[in-house]
Tab-separated table of C-alpha atoms in Angstrom:
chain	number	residue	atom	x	y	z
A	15	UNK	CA	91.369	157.390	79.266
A	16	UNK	CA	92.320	153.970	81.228
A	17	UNK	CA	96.221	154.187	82.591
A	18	UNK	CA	99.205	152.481	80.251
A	19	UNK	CA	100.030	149.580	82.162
A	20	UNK	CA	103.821	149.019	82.289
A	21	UNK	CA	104.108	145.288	83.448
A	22	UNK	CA	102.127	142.611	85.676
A	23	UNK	CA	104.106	140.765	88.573
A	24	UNK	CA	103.377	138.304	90.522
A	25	UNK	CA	104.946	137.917	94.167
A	26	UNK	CA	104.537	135.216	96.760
A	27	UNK	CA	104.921	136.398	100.353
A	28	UNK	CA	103.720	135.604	103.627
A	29	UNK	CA	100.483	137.000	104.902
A	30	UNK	CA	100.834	140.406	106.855
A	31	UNK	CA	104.135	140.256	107.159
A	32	UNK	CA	105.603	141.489	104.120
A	33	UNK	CA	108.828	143.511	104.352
A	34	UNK	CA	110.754	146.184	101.847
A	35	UNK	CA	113.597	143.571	101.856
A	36	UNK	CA	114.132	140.941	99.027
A	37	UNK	CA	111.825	139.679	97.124
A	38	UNK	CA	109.773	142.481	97.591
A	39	UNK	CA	112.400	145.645	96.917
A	40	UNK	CA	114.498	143.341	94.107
A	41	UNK	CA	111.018	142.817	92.208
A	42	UNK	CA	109.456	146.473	92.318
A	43	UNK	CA	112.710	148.901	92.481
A	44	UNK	CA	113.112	148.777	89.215
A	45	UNK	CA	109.948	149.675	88.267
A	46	UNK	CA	109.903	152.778	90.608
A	47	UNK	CA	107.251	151.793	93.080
A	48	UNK	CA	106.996	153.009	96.417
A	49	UNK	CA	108.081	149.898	97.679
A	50	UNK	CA	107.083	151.000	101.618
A	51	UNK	CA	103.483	151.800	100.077
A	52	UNK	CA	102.642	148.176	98.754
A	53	UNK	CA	104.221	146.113	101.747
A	54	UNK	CA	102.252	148.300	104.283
A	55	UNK	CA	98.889	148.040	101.957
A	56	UNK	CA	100.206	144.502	101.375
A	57	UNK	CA	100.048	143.753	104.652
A	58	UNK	CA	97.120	145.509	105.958
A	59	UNK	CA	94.515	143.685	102.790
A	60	UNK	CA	96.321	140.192	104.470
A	61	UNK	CA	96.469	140.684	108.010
A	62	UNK	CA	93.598	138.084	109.092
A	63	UNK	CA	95.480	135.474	106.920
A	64	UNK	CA	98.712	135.487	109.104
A	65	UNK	CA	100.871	132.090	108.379
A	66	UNK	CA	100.107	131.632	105.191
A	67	UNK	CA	101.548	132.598	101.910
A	68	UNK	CA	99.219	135.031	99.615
A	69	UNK	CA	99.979	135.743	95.869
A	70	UNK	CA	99.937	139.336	94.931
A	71	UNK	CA	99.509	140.177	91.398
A	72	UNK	CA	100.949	143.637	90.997
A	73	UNK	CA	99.888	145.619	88.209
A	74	UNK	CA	102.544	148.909	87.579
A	75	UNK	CA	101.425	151.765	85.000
A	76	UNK	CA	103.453	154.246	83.830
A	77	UNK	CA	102.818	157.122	85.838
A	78	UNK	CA	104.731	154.474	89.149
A	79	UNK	CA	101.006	154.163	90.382
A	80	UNK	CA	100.190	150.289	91.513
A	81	UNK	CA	97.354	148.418	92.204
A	82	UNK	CA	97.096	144.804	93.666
A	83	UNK	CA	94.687	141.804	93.781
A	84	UNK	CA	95.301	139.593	96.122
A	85	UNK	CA	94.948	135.449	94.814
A	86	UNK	CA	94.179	132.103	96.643
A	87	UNK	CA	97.389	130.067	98.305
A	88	UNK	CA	99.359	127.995	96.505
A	89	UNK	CA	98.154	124.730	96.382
A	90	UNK	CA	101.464	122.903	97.034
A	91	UNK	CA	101.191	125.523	100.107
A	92	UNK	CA	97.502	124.084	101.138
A	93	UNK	CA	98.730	120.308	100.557
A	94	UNK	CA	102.137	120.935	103.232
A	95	UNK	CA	99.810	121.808	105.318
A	96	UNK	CA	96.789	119.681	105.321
A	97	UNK	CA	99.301	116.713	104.928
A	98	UNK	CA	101.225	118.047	108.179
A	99	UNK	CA	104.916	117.869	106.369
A	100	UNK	CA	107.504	120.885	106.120
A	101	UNK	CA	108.087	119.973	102.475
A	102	UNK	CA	107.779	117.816	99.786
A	103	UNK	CA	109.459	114.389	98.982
A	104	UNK	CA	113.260	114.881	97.268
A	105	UNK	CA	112.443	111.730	94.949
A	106	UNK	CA	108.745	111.560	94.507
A	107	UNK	CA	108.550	107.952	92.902
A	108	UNK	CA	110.561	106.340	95.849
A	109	UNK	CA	109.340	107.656	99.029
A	110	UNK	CA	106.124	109.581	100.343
A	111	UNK	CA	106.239	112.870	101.953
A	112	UNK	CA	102.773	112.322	103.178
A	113	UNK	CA	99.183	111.593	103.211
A	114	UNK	CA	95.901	113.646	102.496
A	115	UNK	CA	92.396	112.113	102.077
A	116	UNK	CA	89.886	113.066	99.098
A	117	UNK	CA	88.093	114.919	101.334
A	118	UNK	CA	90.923	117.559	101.933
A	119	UNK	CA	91.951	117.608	98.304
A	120	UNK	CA	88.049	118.841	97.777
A	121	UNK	CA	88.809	121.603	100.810
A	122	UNK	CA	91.707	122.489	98.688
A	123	UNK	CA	89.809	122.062	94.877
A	124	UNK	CA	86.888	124.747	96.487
A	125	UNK	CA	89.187	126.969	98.249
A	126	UNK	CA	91.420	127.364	95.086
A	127	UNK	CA	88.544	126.819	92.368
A	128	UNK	CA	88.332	131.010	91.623
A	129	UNK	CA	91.906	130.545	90.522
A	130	UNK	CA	92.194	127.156	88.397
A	131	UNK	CA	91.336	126.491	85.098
A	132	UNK	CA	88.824	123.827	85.575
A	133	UNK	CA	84.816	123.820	84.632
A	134	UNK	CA	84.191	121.644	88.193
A	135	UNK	CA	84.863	120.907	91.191
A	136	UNK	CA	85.536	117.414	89.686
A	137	UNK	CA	88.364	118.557	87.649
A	138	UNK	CA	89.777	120.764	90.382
A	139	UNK	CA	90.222	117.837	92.083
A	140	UNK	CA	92.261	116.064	89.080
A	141	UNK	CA	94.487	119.402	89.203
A	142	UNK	CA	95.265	119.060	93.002
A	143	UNK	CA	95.931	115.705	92.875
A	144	UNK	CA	98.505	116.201	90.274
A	145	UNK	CA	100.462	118.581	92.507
A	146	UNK	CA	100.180	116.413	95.142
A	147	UNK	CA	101.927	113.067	93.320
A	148	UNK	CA	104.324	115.876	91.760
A	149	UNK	CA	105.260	116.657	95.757
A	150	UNK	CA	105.351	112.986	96.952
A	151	UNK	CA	102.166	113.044	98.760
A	152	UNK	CA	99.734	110.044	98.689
A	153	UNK	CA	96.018	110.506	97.714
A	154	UNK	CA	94.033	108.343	99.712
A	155	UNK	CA	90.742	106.891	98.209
């Protein structure tokens, strides 16, 4: 018989370096998780990905047992970066954070595709570029 699962979080932190502190010990706690447990496992599955951020989606069953898959980056994440900016524009429609060409939107669109809700690479693309005008960051053609 298959585990009852208690709840499904989702936590954002950075890549093999994951501590017990908050977010991490405010989000499981509750839930009566070996908090120590996940951020060492945490950060042993993400060590080779140091500097960036890497979604966790934490399933919890009833018994306290865990397990974890780890996600893609967030694309606003991937866009800071290939753009070269610390963050995003405060009013998007008057000024520009930065700049990213098509061809790094695609990088982005195939590095994220297993996690987007799109049927191509095409439409991937669409989604990225979204984020990017919701950030202030010009598209170039």
């Amino acid at each position: 018989m298959a585990k009852k699962i208690r709840i499904v979080l989702t936590l954002q932190l950075p890549a093999g370096a994951a501590t017990p502190a908050p977010p991490v010990g405010t989000a499981l706690g509750p839930h009566g998780i070996n908090i120590v447990e996940f951020t060492k496992a945490y950060n042993e599955k993400t060590q080779d990905k140091r500097g960036q951020i890497i979604p966790a989606q934490i399933t919890v069953f009833e018994d306290r047992s865990f397990s974890f898959i780890l996600k893609t980056p967030p694309a606003a994440d991937l866009l800071r970066k290939a753009a070269g900016v610390e963050k995003g524009a405060g009013m998007t429609k008057k000024e520009t954070a930065g700049r990213v060409s098509r061809d790094q939107v695609r990088q982005i669109a195939e590095t994220k595709m297993a996690d987007l809700n799109a049927n191509d690479i095409e439409a991937a693309m669409r989604q990225i570029e979204g984020t990017a005008r919701s950030m202030g960051i010009e598209v170039m053609k």
